[in-house]
Amino acid sequence: MAKDILCPYCIEKLGVNSVDYLCSSCRQVVVPSRADLLLKRIPKCQNAGCHGGIANYKQCSKCKTELPPDILEYKKYLRFCLLGLTGSGKTNFLTVLLHEIRNSINTPWVFAPMNDMTQDIYDSNVSLVIEGHEPAAATIPGAPPIPQQWRVTDRSKIKRNEIPAYSLTIFDGAGEDAERIDPTISRYISGAKTLIILMDPLSIPEVRKSVSEEIISHSTTTIHDHGDSAKMVDGIANYIRTSCGISPGKLISKEVAIVFTKIDTIRESFGSATVMQPSPHLESGGFVKADGDAVHAEIKDWLVTHNASSFLNALDSNFDSKKLHMFGVSSFGQVPKENGKLGKVIPHRVLDPIIWMFSREGIAKTI
C-alpha cells in the first residue's frame, strides 16, 4: 500500500486502521476480524437481515466521510489544487480539461469518476459549458470545495492483464478564497502535490493596457485593484506559505504550474509563436520538453515586453524555479460573444499542464 494516501476531505493520512468498513446493505460500521486483516479480505456484516453481506464501502474514521471503495488500492496518489483569483476561469478550465482528455482518441490515460459526486459535478459543468455554450458562474466563496476524485488508468502500459491505475484528487476553490485564509482550503493546499495557479492575462495591469476595451468587456475577466502584477503573485504566494507553514525566507518547493488562461484574448501579442500553435504533447504520449521550454520562454519574454518584469521577479522570490513551469491556454478558444454566450468550444493547449504534471510524477514520458 502506498504511504501517501490522504483522506480527500480532512487531509489526514489513511491506512487499514484509519478506515471504517461499511456494510453495503445497512451502512453500519463492520469491524474486520484479525483473520480479515491478515488475509486482506473484505469483512462481512453480522447484522440480522444482511445475511453476511460484505462491507465493501469505506469511510474515514476521523471525519466520517464516505470514501471510494477502492481508495486504498492504488500505487500512486496524485493531488492537485487549482488556485487563482476571481475571474481567472478555474471551473471553465477544469471542465474543458476533463472533457478534452476523456473524449480524445489519442490519450493513453482514461479518466473515470471514483464516486457519484464527481460524476455529478462533471456532468453539470459539461452540460453548461460544452453543450450549453455558457461560461460557468464563479464558485461561491466560503464554501469548501468538494474534492473531485478520478481514477486514471494508463492503457499504454498493459502487462499480464494488468493496467496501471492512479488516484487523482482535484481541489477547486473559489477565487475569493485565495485572498483570505480559510482552514479547509489551507488543508487542501497543504495536501496537494501540485499547485496549478491560473492567471488571467487581462488582470495584469501592464497587459490590460494593450488590449481593446471590447475584448475586455466581452471576456469573463474580473478587474482586481492590485496596483501591479507583483502584488498578485505575492498575495497568492503568501496564502500558500501560510497554508503550508512555509517561512518567508524559504522558497515554495511544491510543483507549480503557472497557467495563463484566455490566451486567445492576447493572440496578437504572440503572432505565430509556439504557444499559439497546436500542442504536440498528447499526440506524442508524453511531455515534449522542447515545446514546453519554448512556451515557457515565450511567456517570460511577453511579460518583459509588456513591462511586467515585476511579475517574474515575484515568481523567482517565492517559488523554486526548477519546479515551476508556465503555460498559455484557452479554455474556449475564443472570447465570449456580446451576450456572454460562447460559440463552439475549441480548447487550446488545456491539457499541457496536466501532461506536465504526469511527466513530473513519472506517469508520462518526457520526450
mmCIF file of C-alpha atoms in Angstrom:
data_model
loop_
_atom_site.group_PDB
_atom_site.id
_atom_site.type_symbol
_atom_site.label_atom_id
_atom_site.label_comp_id
_atom_site.label_asym_id
_atom_site.label_seq_id
_atom_site.Cartn_x
_atom_site.Cartn_y
_atom_site.Cartn_z
ATOM 1 C CA MET A 1 0.000 0.000 0.000
ATOM 2 C CA ALA A 2 1.258 3.475 -0.834
ATOM 3 C CA LYS A 3 2.390 5.652 2.062
ATOM 4 C CA ASP A 4 0.918 8.920 0.809
ATOM 5 C CA ILE A 5 -2.805 8.152 0.958
ATOM 6 C CA LEU A 6 -4.755 11.084 2.370
ATOM 7 C CA CYS A 7 -8.446 11.430 3.074
ATOM 8 C CA PRO A 8 -9.695 13.807 0.328
ATOM 9 C CA TYR A 9 -11.901 15.574 2.876
ATOM 10 C CA CYS A 10 -9.905 16.071 6.083
ATOM 11 C CA ILE A 11 -6.436 15.504 4.519
ATOM 12 C CA GLU A 12 -5.444 13.082 7.274
ATOM 13 C CA LYS A 13 -3.354 10.017 6.485
ATOM 14 C CA LEU A 14 -5.336 6.924 5.628
ATOM 15 C CA GLY A 15 -4.457 3.295 6.271
ATOM 16 C CA VAL A 16 -6.079 -0.006 7.181
ATOM 17 C CA ASN A 17 -6.516 1.151 10.781
ATOM 18 C CA SER A 18 -7.914 4.583 9.937
ATOM 19 C CA VAL A 19 -10.718 3.436 7.627
ATOM 20 C CA ASP A 20 -14.132 2.197 8.757
ATOM 21 C CA TYR A 21 -15.710 -0.574 6.695
ATOM 22 C CA LEU A 22 -19.413 -0.093 5.985
ATOM 23 C CA CYS A 23 -21.920 -2.796 5.144
ATOM 24 C CA SER A 24 -23.240 -2.364 1.613
ATOM 25 C CA SER A 25 -26.787 -3.064 2.859
ATOM 26 C CA CYS A 26 -27.249 -1.412 6.270
ATOM 27 C CA ARG A 27 -24.316 1.022 6.026
ATOM 28 C CA GLN A 28 -23.291 0.173 9.600
ATOM 29 C CA VAL A 29 -19.622 0.015 10.565
ATOM 30 C CA VAL A 30 -18.249 -3.532 10.446
ATOM 31 C CA VAL A 31 -15.101 -4.257 12.453
ATOM 32 C CA PRO A 32 -12.817 -6.605 10.497
ATOM 33 C CA SER A 33 -11.559 -9.667 12.353
ATOM 34 C CA ARG A 34 -7.879 -10.390 12.795
ATOM 35 C CA ALA A 35 -8.197 -13.028 10.068
ATOM 36 C CA ASP A 36 -9.804 -10.475 7.721
ATOM 37 C CA LEU A 37 -6.843 -8.138 8.193
ATOM 38 C CA LEU A 38 -4.268 -10.916 7.902
ATOM 39 C CA LEU A 39 -5.796 -12.340 4.713
ATOM 40 C CA LYS A 40 -6.665 -8.893 3.331
ATOM 41 C CA ARG A 41 -10.263 -9.927 2.768
ATOM 42 C CA ILE A 42 -13.404 -7.801 2.916
ATOM 43 C CA PRO A 43 -15.235 -8.273 6.256
ATOM 44 C CA LYS A 44 -18.835 -9.470 6.359
ATOM 45 C CA CYS A 45 -21.721 -7.867 8.235
ATOM 46 C CA GLN A 46 -23.218 -9.965 11.023
ATOM 47 C CA ASN A 47 -26.388 -7.902 11.479
ATOM 48 C CA ALA A 48 -29.676 -9.744 11.101
ATOM 49 C CA GLY A 49 -31.183 -9.172 7.674
ATOM 50 C CA CYS A 50 -27.859 -8.514 5.960
ATOM 51 C CA HIS A 51 -27.183 -12.248 5.547
ATOM 52 C CA GLY A 52 -23.436 -11.860 5.782
ATOM 53 C CA GLY A 53 -23.252 -9.118 3.176
ATOM 54 C CA ILE A 54 -19.776 -7.787 2.517
ATOM 55 C CA ALA A 55 -18.665 -4.455 3.932
ATOM 56 C CA ASN A 56 -17.193 -3.102 0.725
ATOM 57 C CA TYR A 57 -17.874 0.579 1.434
ATOM 58 C CA LYS A 58 -15.418 2.713 3.378
ATOM 59 C CA GLN A 59 -15.394 5.905 5.386
ATOM 60 C CA CYS A 60 -12.632 7.927 7.015
ATOM 61 C CA SER A 61 -12.558 7.035 10.707
ATOM 62 C CA LYS A 62 -11.608 10.634 11.562
ATOM 63 C CA CYS A 63 -14.073 12.820 9.624
ATOM 64 C CA LYS A 64 -16.634 10.006 8.974
ATOM 65 C CA THR A 65 -16.995 10.938 5.304
ATOM 66 C CA GLU A 66 -17.671 8.081 2.881
ATOM 67 C CA LEU A 67 -14.742 7.222 0.625
ATOM 68 C CA PRO A 68 -14.489 5.486 -2.759
ATOM 69 C CA PRO A 69 -14.444 1.697 -2.191
ATOM 70 C CA ASP A 70 -11.039 1.321 -3.857
ATOM 71 C CA ILE A 71 -9.344 4.254 -2.103
ATOM 72 C CA LEU A 72 -6.605 2.071 -0.564
ATOM 73 C CA GLU A 73 -5.761 0.081 -3.680
ATOM 74 C CA TYR A 74 -3.608 2.460 -5.745
ATOM 75 C CA LYS A 75 0.157 2.514 -6.085
ATOM 76 C CA LYS A 76 0.323 6.252 -6.769
ATOM 77 C CA TYR A 77 -1.831 9.094 -5.463
ATOM 78 C CA LEU A 78 -1.967 12.382 -7.358
ATOM 79 C CA ARG A 79 -3.384 15.550 -5.882
ATOM 80 C CA PHE A 80 -3.540 18.993 -7.400
ATOM 81 C CA CYS A 81 -5.142 22.177 -6.176
ATOM 82 C CA LEU A 82 -6.473 24.842 -8.542
ATOM 83 C CA LEU A 83 -5.705 28.368 -7.375
ATOM 84 C CA GLY A 84 -6.413 31.711 -8.935
ATOM 85 C CA LEU A 85 -8.177 34.989 -8.314
ATOM 86 C CA THR A 86 -11.818 35.545 -9.190
ATOM 87 C CA GLY A 87 -12.387 35.540 -12.939
ATOM 88 C CA SER A 88 -9.284 33.536 -13.813
ATOM 89 C CA GLY A 89 -11.523 30.763 -15.199
ATOM 90 C CA LYS A 90 -10.755 27.843 -12.859
ATOM 91 C CA THR A 91 -14.037 25.936 -13.270
ATOM 92 C CA ASN A 92 -14.127 26.535 -17.035
ATOM 93 C CA PHE A 93 -10.523 25.357 -17.378
ATOM 94 C CA LEU A 94 -11.087 22.232 -15.275
ATOM 95 C CA THR A 95 -14.330 21.358 -17.080
ATOM 96 C CA VAL A 96 -12.781 21.658 -20.537
ATOM 97 C CA LEU A 97 -9.592 19.848 -19.452
ATOM 98 C CA LEU A 98 -11.525 16.842 -18.153
ATOM 99 C CA HIS A 99 -13.862 16.767 -21.153
ATOM 100 C CA GLU A 100 -10.944 17.015 -23.574
ATOM 101 C CA ILE A 101 -8.912 14.215 -22.027
ATOM 102 C CA ARG A 102 -11.937 11.944 -21.640
ATOM 103 C CA ASN A 103 -13.010 12.389 -25.253
ATOM 104 C CA SER A 104 -9.685 12.402 -27.069
ATOM 105 C CA ILE A 105 -8.904 9.403 -29.245
ATOM 106 C CA ASN A 106 -5.170 9.949 -28.750
ATOM 107 C CA THR A 107 -4.964 9.826 -24.976
ATOM 108 C CA PRO A 108 -3.356 6.807 -23.274
ATOM 109 C CA TRP A 109 -4.931 7.953 -19.983
ATOM 110 C CA VAL A 110 -8.542 7.039 -19.273
ATOM 111 C CA PHE A 111 -10.317 9.118 -16.610
ATOM 112 C CA ALA A 112 -13.290 7.657 -14.697
ATOM 113 C CA PRO A 113 -15.115 9.199 -11.705
ATOM 114 C CA MET A 114 -14.462 7.381 -8.426
ATOM 115 C CA ASN A 115 -17.785 8.442 -6.882
ATOM 116 C CA ASP A 116 -21.227 9.791 -7.794
ATOM 117 C CA MET A 117 -20.434 13.320 -6.588
ATOM 118 C CA THR A 118 -17.534 13.656 -9.020
ATOM 119 C CA GLN A 119 -19.724 12.373 -11.855
ATOM 120 C CA ASP A 120 -22.498 14.844 -10.964
ATOM 121 C CA ILE A 121 -20.117 17.822 -10.879
ATOM 122 C CA TYR A 122 -18.620 16.823 -14.218
ATOM 123 C CA ASP A 123 -22.000 16.253 -15.905
ATOM 124 C CA SER A 124 -23.375 19.566 -14.656
ATOM 125 C CA ASN A 125 -20.385 21.590 -15.818
ATOM 126 C CA VAL A 126 -20.170 19.854 -19.211
ATOM 127 C CA SER A 127 -23.883 20.473 -19.765
ATOM 128 C CA LEU A 128 -23.396 24.170 -19.069
ATOM 129 C CA VAL A 129 -20.072 24.920 -20.771
ATOM 130 C CA ILE A 130 -19.626 22.367 -23.565
ATOM 131 C CA GLU A 131 -23.237 21.738 -24.528
ATOM 132 C CA GLY A 132 -24.909 24.966 -23.353
ATOM 133 C CA HIS A 133 -22.123 27.282 -24.558
ATOM 134 C CA GLU A 134 -22.198 29.310 -21.345
ATOM 135 C CA PRO A 135 -19.246 30.140 -19.097
ATOM 136 C CA ALA A 136 -19.518 28.655 -15.617
ATOM 137 C CA ALA A 137 -20.521 31.066 -12.867
ATOM 138 C CA ALA A 138 -17.926 31.992 -10.271
ATOM 139 C CA THR A 139 -17.617 29.489 -7.436
ATOM 140 C CA ILE A 140 -19.339 30.703 -4.259
ATOM 141 C CA PRO A 141 -16.684 31.965 -1.819
ATOM 142 C CA GLY A 142 -16.500 30.491 1.667
ATOM 143 C CA ALA A 143 -17.923 27.116 0.610
ATOM 144 C CA PRO A 144 -15.311 24.351 0.958
ATOM 145 C CA PRO A 145 -14.599 22.791 -2.438
ATOM 146 C CA ILE A 146 -15.896 19.282 -2.987
ATOM 147 C CA PRO A 147 -12.860 17.151 -3.863
ATOM 148 C CA GLN A 148 -13.261 15.597 -7.280
ATOM 149 C CA GLN A 149 -11.871 12.070 -7.292
ATOM 150 C CA TRP A 150 -10.815 10.436 -10.526
ATOM 151 C CA ARG A 151 -9.430 7.022 -11.369
ATOM 152 C CA VAL A 152 -6.746 7.317 -14.056
ATOM 153 C CA THR A 153 -5.725 4.182 -15.949
ATOM 154 C CA ASP A 154 -2.871 4.026 -18.443
ATOM 155 C CA ARG A 155 -3.840 1.812 -21.352
ATOM 156 C CA SER A 156 -0.377 2.156 -22.904
ATOM 157 C CA LYS A 157 1.194 0.076 -20.146
ATOM 158 C CA ILE A 158 -0.931 -3.076 -20.017
ATOM 159 C CA LYS A 159 1.127 -6.030 -18.782
ATOM 160 C CA ARG A 160 -0.096 -9.548 -17.955
ATOM 161 C CA ASN A 161 -3.739 -8.477 -17.996
ATOM 162 C CA GLU A 162 -2.991 -5.635 -15.564
ATOM 163 C CA ILE A 163 -3.253 -1.935 -16.297
ATOM 164 C CA PRO A 164 -1.630 0.759 -14.129
ATOM 165 C CA ALA A 165 -4.176 2.813 -12.200
ATOM 166 C CA TYR A 166 -3.724 6.009 -10.226
ATOM 167 C CA SER A 167 -5.930 8.005 -7.871
ATOM 168 C CA LEU A 168 -6.273 11.677 -8.804
ATOM 169 C CA THR A 169 -7.904 14.161 -6.419
ATOM 170 C CA ILE A 170 -8.659 17.698 -7.617
ATOM 171 C CA PHE A 171 -9.444 20.619 -5.310
ATOM 172 C CA ASP A 172 -11.145 23.620 -6.949
ATOM 173 C CA GLY A 173 -11.940 26.524 -4.625
ATOM 174 C CA ALA A 174 -13.433 29.978 -5.065
ATOM 175 C CA GLY A 175 -11.211 32.782 -6.296
ATOM 176 C CA GLU A 176 -12.037 34.966 -3.318
ATOM 177 C CA ASP A 177 -10.773 32.199 -1.040
ATOM 178 C CA ALA A 178 -7.285 32.743 -2.473
ATOM 179 C CA GLU A 179 -7.361 36.163 -0.849
ATOM 180 C CA ARG A 180 -8.262 35.233 2.724
ATOM 181 C CA ILE A 181 -7.186 32.352 4.887
ATOM 182 C CA ASP A 182 -9.712 29.539 5.250
ATOM 183 C CA PRO A 183 -8.699 26.478 7.324
ATOM 184 C CA THR A 184 -10.317 23.952 4.965
ATOM 185 C CA ILE A 185 -8.813 25.464 1.808
ATOM 186 C CA SER A 186 -5.457 25.669 3.585
ATOM 187 C CA ARG A 187 -5.547 21.925 4.260
ATOM 188 C CA TYR A 188 -6.222 21.238 0.589
ATOM 189 C CA ILE A 189 -3.304 23.427 -0.500
ATOM 190 C CA SER A 190 -1.012 21.784 2.033
ATOM 191 C CA GLY A 191 -2.110 18.279 0.978
ATOM 192 C CA ALA A 192 -1.716 18.907 -2.768
ATOM 193 C CA LYS A 193 1.384 17.637 -4.550
ATOM 194 C CA THR A 194 0.997 20.101 -7.428
ATOM 195 C CA LEU A 195 -0.421 23.618 -7.479
ATOM 196 C CA ILE A 196 -1.978 24.815 -10.730
ATOM 197 C CA ILE A 197 -2.191 28.594 -10.425
ATOM 198 C CA LEU A 198 -4.394 30.221 -13.040
ATOM 199 C CA MET A 199 -3.658 33.774 -14.113
ATOM 200 C CA ASP A 200 -5.966 35.839 -16.313
ATOM 201 C CA PRO A 201 -3.588 37.869 -18.506
ATOM 202 C CA LEU A 202 -6.144 40.679 -18.662
ATOM 203 C CA SER A 203 -5.967 41.055 -14.887
ATOM 204 C CA ILE A 204 -2.317 42.114 -15.195
ATOM 205 C CA PRO A 205 -2.469 45.914 -15.335
ATOM 206 C CA GLU A 206 0.534 46.240 -17.651
ATOM 207 C CA VAL A 207 -1.001 43.805 -20.164
ATOM 208 C CA ARG A 208 -4.550 45.107 -20.000
ATOM 209 C CA LYS A 209 -3.416 48.466 -21.420
ATOM 210 C CA SER A 210 -2.557 46.774 -24.727
ATOM 211 C CA VAL A 211 -5.964 45.098 -25.203
ATOM 212 C CA SER A 212 -9.083 46.698 -26.648
ATOM 213 C CA GLU A 213 -11.958 47.655 -24.354
ATOM 214 C CA GLU A 214 -14.265 45.481 -26.474
ATOM 215 C CA ILE A 215 -12.277 42.326 -25.706
ATOM 216 C CA ILE A 216 -12.081 43.192 -22.013
ATOM 217 C CA SER A 217 -15.835 43.847 -21.782
ATOM 218 C CA HIS A 218 -16.727 40.566 -23.524
ATOM 219 C CA SER A 219 -14.314 38.430 -21.521
ATOM 220 C CA THR A 220 -15.033 36.919 -18.102
ATOM 221 C CA THR A 221 -12.209 38.988 -16.597
ATOM 222 C CA THR A 222 -12.594 40.423 -13.108
ATOM 223 C CA ILE A 223 -10.535 43.569 -12.584
ATOM 224 C CA HIS A 224 -8.560 43.453 -9.326
ATOM 225 C CA ASP A 225 -7.131 46.552 -7.683
ATOM 226 C CA HIS A 226 -3.612 45.210 -7.103
ATOM 227 C CA GLY A 227 -1.641 48.136 -8.478
ATOM 228 C CA ASP A 228 0.889 45.923 -10.262
ATOM 229 C CA SER A 229 1.326 42.284 -11.225
ATOM 230 C CA ALA A 230 3.856 41.525 -8.482
ATOM 231 C CA LYS A 231 1.175 42.021 -5.834
ATOM 232 C CA MET A 232 -0.943 39.314 -7.489
ATOM 233 C CA VAL A 233 1.886 36.797 -7.208
ATOM 234 C CA ASP A 234 2.907 37.865 -3.705
ATOM 235 C CA GLY A 235 -0.695 37.621 -2.486
ATOM 236 C CA ILE A 236 -1.163 34.052 -3.699
ATOM 237 C CA ALA A 237 2.339 33.067 -2.547
ATOM 238 C CA ASN A 238 1.681 34.409 0.946
ATOM 239 C CA TYR A 239 -1.556 32.435 1.053
ATOM 240 C CA ILE A 240 0.324 29.261 0.094
ATOM 241 C CA ARG A 241 3.050 29.972 2.663
ATOM 242 C CA THR A 242 0.505 30.421 5.440
ATOM 243 C CA SER A 243 -1.402 27.287 4.390
ATOM 244 C CA CYS A 244 1.730 25.119 4.287
ATOM 245 C CA GLY A 245 3.654 26.695 7.161
ATOM 246 C CA ILE A 246 6.472 27.944 4.922
ATOM 247 C CA SER A 247 8.616 30.739 6.324
ATOM 248 C CA PRO A 248 9.010 33.996 4.335
ATOM 249 C CA GLY A 249 12.685 33.316 3.613
ATOM 250 C CA LYS A 250 12.093 29.873 2.145
ATOM 251 C CA LEU A 251 11.024 29.122 -1.431
ATOM 252 C CA ILE A 252 7.782 27.221 -2.046
ATOM 253 C CA SER A 253 9.033 23.814 -3.181
ATOM 254 C CA LYS A 254 5.818 22.235 -4.490
ATOM 255 C CA GLU A 255 5.468 21.560 -8.200
ATOM 256 C CA VAL A 256 3.799 24.685 -9.603
ATOM 257 C CA ALA A 257 2.181 25.292 -12.981
ATOM 258 C CA ILE A 258 1.543 28.978 -13.721
ATOM 259 C CA VAL A 259 -1.221 28.826 -16.329
ATOM 260 C CA PHE A 260 -2.161 31.942 -18.272
ATOM 261 C CA THR A 261 -5.766 31.418 -19.288
ATOM 262 C CA LYS A 262 -7.680 33.241 -22.045
ATOM 263 C CA ILE A 263 -4.593 33.300 -24.257
ATOM 264 C CA ASP A 264 -6.974 33.950 -27.164
ATOM 265 C CA THR A 265 -7.557 37.496 -25.870
ATOM 266 C CA ILE A 266 -3.881 38.382 -26.405
ATOM 267 C CA ARG A 267 -3.382 36.415 -29.603
ATOM 268 C CA GLU A 268 -1.864 39.407 -31.399
ATOM 269 C CA SER A 269 0.909 39.641 -28.808
ATOM 270 C CA PHE A 270 2.249 36.217 -29.781
ATOM 271 C CA GLY A 271 1.582 36.042 -33.518
ATOM 272 C CA SER A 272 2.892 32.691 -34.799
ATOM 273 C CA ALA A 273 4.808 31.822 -31.619
ATOM 274 C CA THR A 274 4.909 28.250 -30.291
ATOM 275 C CA VAL A 275 2.281 28.974 -27.617
ATOM 276 C CA MET A 276 -0.240 29.740 -30.369
ATOM 277 C CA GLN A 277 0.487 26.509 -32.272
ATOM 278 C CA PRO A 278 -1.343 23.197 -31.632
ATOM 279 C CA SER A 279 0.035 21.257 -28.685
ATOM 280 C CA PRO A 280 2.201 18.215 -29.532
ATOM 281 C CA HIS A 281 2.128 16.594 -26.083
ATOM 282 C CA LEU A 282 -0.976 14.409 -26.228
ATOM 283 C CA GLU A 283 -0.263 13.017 -29.659
ATOM 284 C CA SER A 284 3.317 12.243 -28.579
ATOM 285 C CA GLY A 285 2.121 10.392 -25.469
ATOM 286 C CA GLY A 286 4.312 12.480 -23.191
ATOM 287 C CA PHE A 287 5.571 15.951 -22.378
ATOM 288 C CA VAL A 288 7.625 17.318 -25.272
ATOM 289 C CA LYS A 289 10.336 19.230 -23.446
ATOM 290 C CA ALA A 290 11.423 21.407 -26.374
ATOM 291 C CA ASP A 291 7.866 22.635 -26.900
ATOM 292 C CA GLY A 292 7.289 23.204 -23.180
ATOM 293 C CA ASP A 293 10.559 25.104 -22.811
ATOM 294 C CA ALA A 294 9.714 27.272 -25.827
ATOM 295 C CA VAL A 295 6.296 28.195 -24.417
ATOM 296 C CA HIS A 296 7.811 28.966 -21.002
ATOM 297 C CA ALA A 297 10.433 31.238 -22.611
ATOM 298 C CA GLU A 298 7.876 32.970 -24.851
ATOM 299 C CA ILE A 299 5.671 33.838 -21.890
ATOM 300 C CA LYS A 300 8.660 35.231 -19.979
ATOM 301 C CA ASP A 301 9.584 37.396 -22.978
ATOM 302 C CA TRP A 302 5.965 38.509 -23.359
ATOM 303 C CA LEU A 303 5.846 39.654 -19.730
ATOM 304 C CA VAL A 304 9.108 41.574 -20.111
ATOM 305 C CA THR A 305 7.857 43.200 -23.331
ATOM 306 C CA HIS A 306 4.722 44.362 -21.509
ATOM 307 C CA ASN A 307 6.736 45.873 -18.632
ATOM 308 C CA ALA A 308 5.615 43.136 -16.243
ATOM 309 C CA SER A 309 9.104 42.047 -15.143
ATOM 310 C CA SER A 310 7.930 42.550 -11.556
ATOM 311 C CA PHE A 311 5.652 39.514 -12.103
ATOM 312 C CA LEU A 312 8.695 37.366 -12.974
ATOM 313 C CA ASN A 313 10.708 38.792 -10.074
ATOM 314 C CA ALA A 314 7.890 37.895 -7.696
ATOM 315 C CA LEU A 315 7.833 34.324 -9.042
ATOM 316 C CA ASP A 316 11.606 33.993 -8.553
ATOM 317 C CA SER A 317 11.437 35.264 -4.986
ATOM 318 C CA ASN A 318 8.618 32.918 -3.962
ATOM 319 C CA PHE A 319 8.880 29.660 -5.954
ATOM 320 C CA ASP A 320 11.588 27.111 -6.724
ATOM 321 C CA SER A 321 12.283 27.805 -10.410
ATOM 322 C CA LYS A 322 13.285 24.157 -11.006
ATOM 323 C CA LYS A 323 9.755 23.070 -10.096
ATOM 324 C CA LEU A 324 7.838 25.869 -11.825
ATOM 325 C CA HIS A 325 6.610 25.926 -15.414
ATOM 326 C CA MET A 326 4.500 28.497 -17.286
ATOM 327 C CA PHE A 327 1.760 27.661 -19.779
ATOM 328 C CA GLY A 328 -0.606 29.510 -22.092
ATOM 329 C CA VAL A 329 -4.083 28.045 -22.648
ATOM 330 C CA SER A 330 -7.558 28.957 -23.818
ATOM 331 C CA SER A 331 -10.494 27.002 -22.418
ATOM 332 C CA PHE A 332 -12.977 28.305 -25.001
ATOM 333 C CA GLY A 333 -10.650 29.108 -27.908
ATOM 334 C CA GLN A 334 -12.394 32.459 -28.341
ATOM 335 C CA VAL A 335 -13.700 35.477 -26.470
ATOM 336 C CA PRO A 336 -17.372 35.159 -25.392
ATOM 337 C CA LYS A 337 -19.883 36.978 -27.556
ATOM 338 C CA GLU A 338 -21.511 40.271 -26.603
ATOM 339 C CA ASN A 339 -24.419 38.435 -24.942
ATOM 340 C CA GLY A 340 -21.999 36.374 -22.839
ATOM 341 C CA LYS A 341 -22.649 33.171 -24.786
ATOM 342 C CA LEU A 342 -19.909 31.066 -26.341
ATOM 343 C CA GLY A 343 -19.539 29.673 -29.805
ATOM 344 C CA LYS A 344 -18.364 26.115 -30.229
ATOM 345 C CA VAL A 345 -15.791 25.381 -27.524
ATOM 346 C CA ILE A 346 -12.446 24.710 -29.225
ATOM 347 C CA PRO A 347 -9.882 24.470 -26.401
ATOM 348 C CA HIS A 348 -6.265 25.375 -26.963
ATOM 349 C CA ARG A 349 -3.471 23.603 -25.047
ATOM 350 C CA VAL A 350 -5.632 22.943 -21.947
ATOM 351 C CA LEU A 351 -4.052 19.514 -21.433
ATOM 352 C CA ASP A 352 -0.472 20.802 -21.351
ATOM 353 C CA PRO A 353 -0.352 21.443 -17.563
ATOM 354 C CA ILE A 354 -1.706 18.017 -16.574
ATOM 355 C CA ILE A 355 0.580 16.171 -19.014
ATOM 356 C CA TRP A 356 3.482 18.131 -17.499
ATOM 357 C CA MET A 357 2.274 17.061 -14.051
ATOM 358 C CA PHE A 358 2.109 13.436 -15.207
ATOM 359 C CA SER A 359 5.663 13.715 -16.524
ATOM 360 C CA ARG A 360 6.883 15.055 -13.180
ATOM 361 C CA GLU A 361 5.184 12.111 -11.453
ATOM 362 C CA GLY A 362 6.794 9.576 -13.801
ATOM 363 C CA ILE A 363 3.462 8.611 -15.339
ATOM 364 C CA ALA A 364 4.092 10.258 -18.706
ATOM 365 C CA LYS A 365 7.353 10.290 -20.609
ATOM 366 C CA THR A 366 9.450 13.423 -21.003
ATOM 367 C CA ILE A 367 10.337 13.486 -24.679
#
